[in-house]
PDB file of C-alpha atoms in Angstrom:
ATOM      1  CA  MET A   1      97.530  67.793  40.916  1.00  0.00           C
ATOM      2  CA  ARG A   2      94.101  66.597  39.824  1.00  0.00           C
ATOM      3  CA  THR A   3      92.483  64.034  42.103  1.00  0.00           C
ATOM      4  CA  LYS A   4      89.130  62.281  41.839  1.00  0.00           C
ATOM      5  CA  ALA A   5      86.467  63.185  44.357  1.00  0.00           C
ATOM      6  CA  TYR A   6      86.177  60.922  47.405  1.00  0.00           C
ATOM      7  CA  SER A   7      89.497  59.173  46.789  1.00  0.00           C
ATOM      8  CA  SER A   8      90.662  56.609  49.326  1.00  0.00           C
ATOM      9  CA  PRO A   9      93.524  57.182  51.786  1.00  0.00           C
ATOM     10  CA  ASP A  10      95.537  54.599  49.816  1.00  0.00           C
ATOM     11  CA  HIS A  11      95.302  56.814  46.743  1.00  0.00           C
ATOM     12  CA  TYR A  12      96.951  59.661  48.630  1.00  0.00           C
ATOM     13  CA  VAL A  13      99.684  57.407  49.996  1.00  0.00           C
ATOM     14  CA  GLN A  14     100.427  55.841  46.613  1.00  0.00           C
ATOM     15  CA  LYS A  15      99.905  58.787  44.243  1.00  0.00           C
ATOM     16  CA  VAL A  16     100.053  62.063  46.148  1.00  0.00           C
ATOM     17  CA  LEU A  17     102.682  61.371  48.816  1.00  0.00           C
ATOM     18  CA  PRO A  18     105.497  60.615  46.307  1.00  0.00           C
ATOM     19  CA  LYS A  19     104.816  63.959  44.585  1.00  0.00           C
ATOM     20  CA  LEU A  20     104.761  65.717  47.947  1.00  0.00           C
ATOM     21  CA  MET A  21     108.100  64.159  48.901  1.00  0.00           C
ATOM     22  CA  GLU A  22     109.546  65.148  45.528  1.00  0.00           C
ATOM     23  CA  LEU A  23     108.273  68.725  45.296  1.00  0.00           C
ATOM     24  CA  GLY A  24     107.678  69.718  48.919  1.00  0.00           C
ATOM     25  CA  VAL A  25     104.262  71.220  48.141  1.00  0.00           C
ATOM     26  CA  VAL A  26     101.279  69.767  46.277  1.00  0.00           C
ATOM     27  CA  ARG A  27      98.109  71.648  45.358  1.00  0.00           C
ATOM     28  CA  ILE A  28      95.078  69.357  44.998  1.00  0.00           C
ATOM     29  CA  ALA A  29      92.583  70.483  42.348  1.00  0.00           C
ATOM     30  CA  PRO A  30      89.677  70.771  42.638  1.00  0.00           C
ATOM     31  CA  PHE A  31      89.971  71.203  46.393  1.00  0.00           C
ATOM     32  CA  SER A  32      86.637  70.146  47.930  1.00  0.00           C
ATOM     33  CA  ASN A  33      85.582  66.563  48.701  1.00  0.00           C
ATOM     34  CA  ARG A  34      88.830  64.978  47.573  1.00  0.00           C
ATOM     35  CA  LEU A  35      88.972  62.423  50.405  1.00  0.00           C
ATOM     36  CA  ALA A  36      86.361  59.721  50.932  1.00  0.00           C
ATOM     37  CA  GLN A  37      83.794  60.380  53.662  1.00  0.00           C
ATOM     38  CA  SER A  38      84.093  56.913  55.177  1.00  0.00           C
ATOM     39  CA  VAL A  39      87.645  56.459  56.470  1.00  0.00           C
ATOM     40  CA  PRO A  40      89.124  55.050  59.712  1.00  0.00           C
ATOM     41  CA  SER A  41      88.476  57.126  62.838  1.00  0.00           C
ATOM     42  CA  ASN A  42      92.134  58.111  63.241  1.00  0.00           C
ATOM     43  CA  ILE A  43      92.075  59.664  59.761  1.00  0.00           C
ATOM     44  CA  GLN A  44      88.768  61.394  60.510  1.00  0.00           C
ATOM     45  CA  ALA A  45      90.330  62.917  63.613  1.00  0.00           C
ATOM     46  CA  LEU A  46      93.375  64.016  61.618  1.00  0.00           C
ATOM     47  CA  ARG A  47      91.158  65.523  58.927  1.00  0.00           C
ATOM     48  CA  CYS A  48      89.299  67.527  61.558  1.00  0.00           C
ATOM     49  CA  LEU A  49      92.563  68.663  63.157  1.00  0.00           C
ATOM     50  CA  VAL A  50      93.876  69.863  59.798  1.00  0.00           C
ATOM     51  CA  ASN A  51      90.627  71.642  58.946  1.00  0.00           C
ATOM     52  CA  TYR A  52      90.241  73.532  62.225  1.00  0.00           C
ATOM     53  CA  GLU A  53      93.832  73.889  63.430  1.00  0.00           C
ATOM     54  CA  ALA A  54      96.344  73.700  60.570  1.00  0.00           C
ATOM     55  CA  LEU A  55      94.484  75.635  57.873  1.00  0.00           C
ATOM     56  CA  ARG A  56      94.623  79.415  58.209  1.00  0.00           C
ATOM     57  CA  PHE A  57      93.274  82.362  56.298  1.00  0.00           C
ATOM     58  CA  ALA A  58      95.905  84.546  54.630  1.00  0.00           C
ATOM     59  CA  GLU A  59      97.507  87.078  56.979  1.00  0.00           C
ATOM     60  CA  PRO A  60      95.722  90.202  55.617  1.00  0.00           C
ATOM     61  CA  ILE A  61      92.375  88.473  56.216  1.00  0.00           C
ATOM     62  CA  ARG A  62      93.368  87.249  59.692  1.00  0.00           C
ATOM     63  CA  VAL A  63      94.626  90.646  60.832  1.00  0.00           C
ATOM     64  CA  LEU A  64      91.527  92.592  59.778  1.00  0.00           C
ATOM     65  CA  ALA A  65      89.101  89.857  60.893  1.00  0.00           C
ATOM     66  CA  ASP A  66      90.678  89.682  64.358  1.00  0.00           C
ATOM     67  CA  ASP A  67      90.517  93.477  64.652  1.00  0.00           C
ATOM     68  CA  MET A  68      86.832  93.377  63.696  1.00  0.00           C
ATOM     69  CA  VAL A  69      86.128  90.722  66.338  1.00  0.00           C
ATOM     70  CA  VAL A  70      87.750  92.945  68.978  1.00  0.00           C
ATOM     71  CA  ARG A  71      85.682  95.921  67.802  1.00  0.00           C
ATOM     72  CA  MET A  72      82.492  93.852  67.881  1.00  0.00           C
ATOM     73  CA  MET A  73      83.231  92.717  71.430  1.00  0.00           C
ATOM     74  CA  LYS A  74      83.952  96.288  72.536  1.00  0.00           C
ATOM     75  CA  ARG A  75      80.690  97.536  71.037  1.00  0.00           C
ATOM     76  CA  SER A  76      78.824  94.755  72.825  1.00  0.00           C
ATOM     77  CA  SER A  77      80.630  95.370  76.120  1.00  0.00           C
ATOM     78  CA  LEU A  78      77.325  96.061  77.886  1.00  0.00           C
ATOM     79  CA  ALA A  79      76.490  92.411  77.185  1.00  0.00           C
ATOM     80  CA  GLY A  80      79.869  91.175  78.350  1.00  0.00           C
ATOM     81  CA  GLY A  81      81.220  91.133  74.804  1.00  0.00           C
ATOM     82  CA  LYS A  82      78.581  88.619  73.755  1.00  0.00           C
ATOM     83  CA  TYR A  83      76.711  88.966  70.491  1.00  0.00           C
ATOM     84  CA  VAL A  84      74.507  87.018  68.092  1.00  0.00           C
ATOM     85  CA  SER A  85      75.670  86.439  64.524  1.00  0.00           C
ATOM     86  CA  VAL A  86      73.206  85.870  61.705  1.00  0.00           C
ATOM     87  CA  HIS A  87      73.872  84.423  58.262  1.00  0.00           C
ATOM     88  CA  LEU A  88      71.108  86.274  56.490  1.00  0.00           C
ATOM     89  CA  ARG A  89      68.985  85.087  53.595  1.00  0.00           C
ATOM     90  CA  PHE A  90      65.400  86.306  54.142  1.00  0.00           C
ATOM     91  CA  GLU A  91      64.027  89.516  55.618  1.00  0.00           C
ATOM     92  CA  GLU A  92      61.744  87.784  58.117  1.00  0.00           C
ATOM     93  CA  VAL A  93      64.748  86.687  60.207  1.00  0.00           C
ATOM     94  CA  GLY A  94      64.168  89.765  62.404  1.00  0.00           C
ATOM     95  CA  MET A  95      60.645  88.669  63.263  1.00  0.00           C
ATOM     96  CA  MET A  96      61.926  85.181  64.009  1.00  0.00           C
ATOM     97  CA  LEU A  97      64.562  86.487  66.428  1.00  0.00           C
ATOM     98  CA  ARG A  98      62.121  88.807  68.199  1.00  0.00           C
ATOM     99  CA  GLY A  99      59.705  85.906  68.540  1.00  0.00           C
ATOM    100  CA  MET A 100      62.500  83.894  70.172  1.00  0.00           C
ATOM    101  CA  GLY A 101      62.999  86.611  72.766  1.00  0.00           C
ATOM    102  CA  PHE A 102      65.952  88.544  71.356  1.00  0.00           C
ATOM    103  CA  ASP A 103      64.984  92.170  72.066  1.00  0.00           C
ATOM    104  CA  ASN A 104      66.274  95.529  70.854  1.00  0.00           C
ATOM    105  CA  THR A 105      69.198  95.417  73.303  1.00  0.00           C
ATOM    106  CA  THR A 106      70.661  92.393  71.479  1.00  0.00           C
ATOM    107  CA  PHE A 107      73.980  93.020  69.768  1.00  0.00           C
ATOM    108  CA  LEU A 108      73.574  91.528  66.310  1.00  0.00           C
ATOM    109  CA  TYR A 109      76.173  90.888  63.607  1.00  0.00           C
ATOM    110  CA  VAL A 110      74.793  90.240  60.123  1.00  0.00           C
ATOM    111  CA  ALA A 111      76.991  88.194  57.783  1.00  0.00           C
ATOM    112  CA  SER A 112      76.031  88.533  54.143  1.00  0.00           C
ATOM    113  CA  GLY A 113      77.247  89.388  50.691  1.00  0.00           C
ATOM    114  CA  LYS A 114      76.053  92.369  48.729  1.00  0.00           C
ATOM    115  CA  ILE A 115      72.339  92.924  49.366  1.00  0.00           C
ATOM    116  CA  TYR A 116      70.356  94.459  46.528  1.00  0.00           C
ATOM    117  CA  ASN A 117      68.843  97.759  47.664  1.00  0.00           C
ATOM    118  CA  ALA A 118      70.257  97.137  51.135  1.00  0.00           C
ATOM    119  CA  ALA A 119      69.008 100.416  52.607  1.00  0.00           C
ATOM    120  CA  LYS A 120      65.428  99.366  51.881  1.00  0.00           C
ATOM    121  CA  TYR A 121      65.570  95.686  52.773  1.00  0.00           C
ATOM    122  CA  MET A 122      67.804  95.993  55.845  1.00  0.00           C
ATOM    123  CA  ALA A 123      65.801  98.870  57.347  1.00  0.00           C
ATOM    124  CA  PRO A 124      63.170  96.681  59.102  1.00  0.00           C
ATOM    125  CA  LEU A 125      65.899  94.545  60.680  1.00  0.00           C
ATOM    126  CA  GLY A 126      67.778  97.665  61.777  1.00  0.00           C
ATOM    127  CA  GLN A 127      64.633  99.078  63.382  1.00  0.00           C
ATOM    128  CA  MET A 128      64.113  95.896  65.388  1.00  0.00           C
ATOM    129  CA  PHE A 129      67.813  95.606  66.285  1.00  0.00           C
ATOM    130  CA  PRO A 130      69.320  99.117  66.441  1.00  0.00           C
ATOM    131  CA  LEU A 131      72.641  97.707  67.718  1.00  0.00           C
ATOM    132  CA  LEU A 132      73.103  95.761  64.469  1.00  0.00           C
ATOM    133  CA  GLN A 133      76.607  95.625  62.986  1.00  0.00           C
ATOM    134  CA  THR A 134      78.017  94.522  59.618  1.00  0.00           C
ATOM    135  CA  LYS A 135      81.410  94.458  57.934  1.00  0.00           C
ATOM    136  CA  ASP A 136      80.812  98.019  56.785  1.00  0.00           C
ATOM    137  CA  THR A 137      80.187  99.324  60.313  1.00  0.00           C
ATOM    138  CA  LEU A 138      83.056  97.435  61.966  1.00  0.00           C
ATOM    139  CA  ALA A 139      85.734  98.204  59.382  1.00  0.00           C
ATOM    140  CA  LEU A 140      86.820 101.422  57.713  1.00  0.00           C
ATOM    141  CA  SER A 141      86.203 101.746  53.991  1.00  0.00           C
ATOM    142  CA  GLU A 142      89.950 101.857  53.356  1.00  0.00           C
ATOM    143  CA  GLU A 143      90.390  98.621  55.324  1.00  0.00           C
ATOM    144  CA  LEU A 144      87.789  96.852  53.187  1.00  0.00           C
ATOM    145  CA  ALA A 145      89.031  98.340  49.910  1.00  0.00           C
ATOM    146  CA  LYS A 146      91.695  95.654  49.416  1.00  0.00           C
ATOM    147  CA  PHE A 147      89.011  92.944  49.675  1.00  0.00           C
ATOM    148  CA  GLU A 148      86.473  94.520  47.316  1.00  0.00           C
ATOM    149  CA  GLY A 149      85.756  92.325  44.315  1.00  0.00           C
ATOM    150  CA  TYR A 150      86.791  89.172  46.203  1.00  0.00           C
ATOM    151  CA  SER A 151      83.623  87.650  47.635  1.00  0.00           C
ATOM    152  CA  SER A 152      85.449  84.721  49.264  1.00  0.00           C
ATOM    153  CA  ARG A 153      87.797  87.057  51.145  1.00  0.00           C
ATOM    154  CA  LEU A 154      84.894  89.158  52.380  1.00  0.00           C
ATOM    155  CA  ALA A 155      83.126  85.941  53.434  1.00  0.00           C
ATOM    156  CA  ALA A 156      86.251  84.989  55.411  1.00  0.00           C
ATOM    157  CA  LEU A 157      85.837  88.172  57.474  1.00  0.00           C
ATOM    158  CA  ASP A 158      82.213  87.249  58.194  1.00  0.00           C
ATOM    159  CA  TYR A 159      83.264  83.691  59.040  1.00  0.00           C
ATOM    160  CA  THR A 160      85.801  84.779  61.650  1.00  0.00           C
ATOM    161  CA  ILE A 161      83.355  87.105  63.395  1.00  0.00           C
ATOM    162  CA  CYS A 162      80.611  84.455  63.397  1.00  0.00           C
ATOM    163  CA  VAL A 163      82.938  81.821  64.876  1.00  0.00           C
ATOM    164  CA  GLN A 164      83.442  84.013  67.949  1.00  0.00           C
ATOM    165  CA  SER A 165      79.757  84.841  68.510  1.00  0.00           C
ATOM    166  CA  GLU A 166      77.788  83.619  71.515  1.00  0.00           C
ATOM    167  CA  VAL A 167      74.974  82.395  69.249  1.00  0.00           C
ATOM    168  CA  PHE A 168      75.026  81.664  65.521  1.00  0.00           C
ATOM    169  CA  VAL A 169      71.765  81.808  63.580  1.00  0.00           C
ATOM    170  CA  THR A 170      71.554  80.499  60.035  1.00  0.00           C
ATOM    171  CA  THR A 171      68.586  80.329  57.713  1.00  0.00           C
ATOM    172  CA  GLN A 172      70.239  78.670  54.744  1.00  0.00           C
ATOM    173  CA  GLY A 173      72.420  75.809  53.540  1.00  0.00           C
ATOM    174  CA  GLY A 174      75.771  75.857  51.778  1.00  0.00           C
ATOM    175  CA  ASN A 175      79.391  75.458  52.816  1.00  0.00           C
ATOM    176  CA  PHE A 176      79.581  78.679  54.869  1.00  0.00           C
ATOM    177  CA  PRO A 177      77.105  77.735  57.628  1.00  0.00           C
ATOM    178  CA  HIS A 178      77.989  74.031  57.551  1.00  0.00           C
ATOM    179  CA  PHE A 179      81.726  74.577  58.054  1.00  0.00           C
ATOM    180  CA  LEU A 180      81.008  77.312  60.581  1.00  0.00           C
ATOM    181  CA  MET A 181      78.737  75.076  62.658  1.00  0.00           C
ATOM    182  CA  GLY A 182      81.408  72.370  62.652  1.00  0.00           C
ATOM    183  CA  HIS A 183      84.162  74.815  63.572  1.00  0.00           C
ATOM    184  CA  ARG A 184      82.151  76.155  66.504  1.00  0.00           C
ATOM    185  CA  ARG A 185      81.381  72.602  67.690  1.00  0.00           C
ATOM    186  CA  TYR A 186      85.072  71.775  67.467  1.00  0.00           C
ATOM    187  CA  LEU A 187      86.148  74.834  69.462  1.00  0.00           C
ATOM    188  CA  LEU A 188      83.478  74.371  72.143  1.00  0.00           C
ATOM    189  CA  GLY A 189      83.575  70.592  72.498  1.00  0.00           C
ATOM    190  CA  GLY A 190      80.276  70.091  70.670  1.00  0.00           C
ATOM    191  CA  ASN A 191      78.344  72.569  72.822  1.00  0.00           C
ATOM    192  CA  ALA A 192      78.189  75.552  70.441  1.00  0.00           C
ATOM    193  CA  LYS A 193      74.877  77.415  70.475  1.00  0.00           C
ATOM    194  CA  THR A 194      73.460  77.329  66.941  1.00  0.00           C
ATOM    195  CA  ILE A 195      69.920  78.102  65.838  1.00  0.00           C
ATOM    196  CA  LYS A 196      69.049  76.500  62.509  1.00  0.00           C
ATOM    197  CA  PRO A 197      65.261  76.657  62.182  1.00  0.00           C
ATOM    198  CA  ASP A 198      63.133  74.262  60.176  1.00  0.00           C
ATOM    199  CA  LYS A 199      62.277  76.316  57.076  1.00  0.00           C
ATOM    200  CA  ARG A 200      59.014  74.489  56.483  1.00  0.00           C
ATOM    201  CA  LYS A 201      57.756  75.379  59.958  1.00  0.00           C
ATOM    202  CA  LEU A 202      58.846  78.975  59.465  1.00  0.00           C
ATOM    203  CA  VAL A 203      56.980  79.239  56.168  1.00  0.00           C
ATOM    204  CA  LEU A 204      53.782  77.952  57.784  1.00  0.00           C
ATOM    205  CA  SER A 205      54.001  80.665  60.444  1.00  0.00           C
ATOM    206  CA  PHE A 206      54.982  83.512  58.120  1.00  0.00           C
ATOM    207  CA  ASP A 207      52.385  82.626  55.481  1.00  0.00           C
ATOM    208  CA  ASP A 208      49.475  82.498  57.927  1.00  0.00           C
ATOM    209  CA  PRO A 209      47.722  85.899  57.581  1.00  0.00           C
ATOM    210  CA  ASN A 210      45.579  85.233  60.648  1.00  0.00           C
ATOM    211  CA  ILE A 211      48.303  84.212  63.070  1.00  0.00           C
ATOM    212  CA  ARG A 212      48.433  86.277  66.262  1.00  0.00           C
ATOM    213  CA  TRP A 213      51.701  87.437  67.794  1.00  0.00           C
ATOM    214  CA  SER A 214      51.267  85.195  70.840  1.00  0.00           C
ATOM    215  CA  ARG A 215      50.873  82.139  68.620  1.00  0.00           C
ATOM    216  CA  PHE A 216      53.759  83.149  66.361  1.00  0.00           C
ATOM    217  CA  LYS A 217      55.994  83.671  69.392  1.00  0.00           C
ATOM    218  CA  HIS A 218      55.004  80.249  70.719  1.00  0.00           C
ATOM    219  CA  HIS A 219      56.127  78.668  67.429  1.00  0.00           C
ATOM    220  CA  MET A 220      59.458  80.542  67.507  1.00  0.00           C
ATOM    221  CA  LEU A 221      60.110  79.547  71.122  1.00  0.00           C
ATOM    222  CA  GLU A 222      59.487  75.922  70.180  1.00  0.00           C
ATOM    223  CA  ILE A 223      62.159  76.219  67.487  1.00  0.00           C
ATOM    224  CA  LEU A 224      64.548  77.817  69.987  1.00  0.00           C
ATOM    225  CA  HIS A 225      63.810  75.143  72.584  1.00  0.00           C
ATOM    226  CA  HIS A 226      64.595  72.441  70.037  1.00  0.00           C
ATOM    227  CA  SER A 227      67.973  74.088  69.436  1.00  0.00           C
ATOM    228  CA  ASP A 228      68.641  74.341  73.186  1.00  0.00           C
ATOM    229  CA  ILE A 229      67.949  70.685  74.016  1.00  0.00           C
ATOM    230  CA  ARG A 230      70.032  69.141  71.250  1.00  0.00           C
ATOM    231  CA  GLY A 231      73.206  69.154  73.326  1.00  0.00           C
ATOM    232  CA  ILE A 232      76.277  67.689  71.653  1.00  0.00           C
ATOM    233  CA  ALA A 233      75.358  66.929  68.038  1.00  0.00           C
ATOM    234  CA  PHE A 234      76.807  63.604  66.957  1.00  0.00           C
ATOM    235  CA  ARG A 235      77.344  62.812  63.306  1.00  0.00           C
ATOM    236  CA  LYS A 236      74.967  60.518  61.467  1.00  0.00           C
ATOM    237  CA  PRO A 237      76.255  58.161  58.734  1.00  0.00           C
ATOM    238  CA  ASN A 238      75.584  60.553  55.841  1.00  0.00           C
ATOM    239  CA  ASP A 239      76.581  63.772  57.612  1.00  0.00           C
ATOM    240  CA  SER A 240      79.781  65.659  56.859  1.00  0.00           C
ATOM    241  CA  ILE A 241      82.691  65.405  59.290  1.00  0.00           C
ATOM    242  CA  TYR A 242      83.169  69.149  58.793  1.00  0.00           C
ATOM    243  CA  THR A 243      79.677  69.972  60.083  1.00  0.00           C
ATOM    244  CA  PHE A 244      79.590  67.290  62.788  1.00  0.00           C
ATOM    245  CA  PRO A 245      83.170  66.664  63.993  1.00  0.00           C
ATOM    246  CA  MET A 246      81.955  64.637  66.970  1.00  0.00           C
ATOM    247  CA  PRO A 247      82.645  61.885  67.932  1.00  0.00           C
ATOM    248  CA  ASP A 248      85.515  61.206  65.510  1.00  0.00           C
ATOM    249  CA  CYS A 249      87.386  64.429  66.110  1.00  0.00           C
ATOM    250  CA  MET A 250      89.023  63.651  69.406  1.00  0.00           C
ATOM    251  CA  CYS A 251      92.399  65.060  68.408  1.00  0.00           C
ATOM    252  CA  GLN A 252      92.620  67.400  71.389  1.00  0.00           C
ATOM    253  CA  GLN A 253      91.802  64.675  73.894  1.00  0.00           C
ATOM    254  CA  ASP A 254      93.867  61.961  72.214  1.00  0.00           C
ATOM    255  CA  GLY A 255      96.896  64.141  71.570  1.00  0.00           C
ATOM    256  CA  ILE A 256      97.051  63.439  67.837  1.00  0.00           C
TER     257      ILE A 256
END
């Protein structure tokens, strides 16, 4: 059933609900941004509950993803099963993490799609973080074979592993990190540890040929400190409920 973007709740009650009652199942197309952003708080809470509780990945994805999470935790057992997940976009992320104090004993999971010439471009990161893991190291080739050619299904594996990480680091925009940040905030009551550095500040540090390591590290620690002191991130008027589920998403406390 085709529905205009940002439709009101009344539209769903008047147009979609009768079809749902008649057919039992209704598929909304396109899927994203079908409901208006500004709706009553009880509907916002319900939307959050549906997004982070009712919706599930297909069983083959869930089974393999959960197995990979267990494997990642076992491999990081020396750190109490804790690990850092990174949604990778640029090679300098390794320097950024080292500047923030993550050393070569850090268990790192890198979430990414196919990387062109991966052996070459991932090598520096692997040298800095020898305990680095990816989908290919956590799963057998035969386990991943059924997902090959389906980028969204492979991304779902990354998503599940990143949700369970102690720290999530993202260097880019898009639905993947935004939904993931919201999901982690939802699960941890708004207190999820996420590092999302200011790209402009990073560029200034990386593009300075004369910067010394001590100065670079100072800049990275400032970025980390800013992430640490944010506390519970409340949603601003133009922010997405999916990225910032607080304070509307009180479904667990209110028993919705």
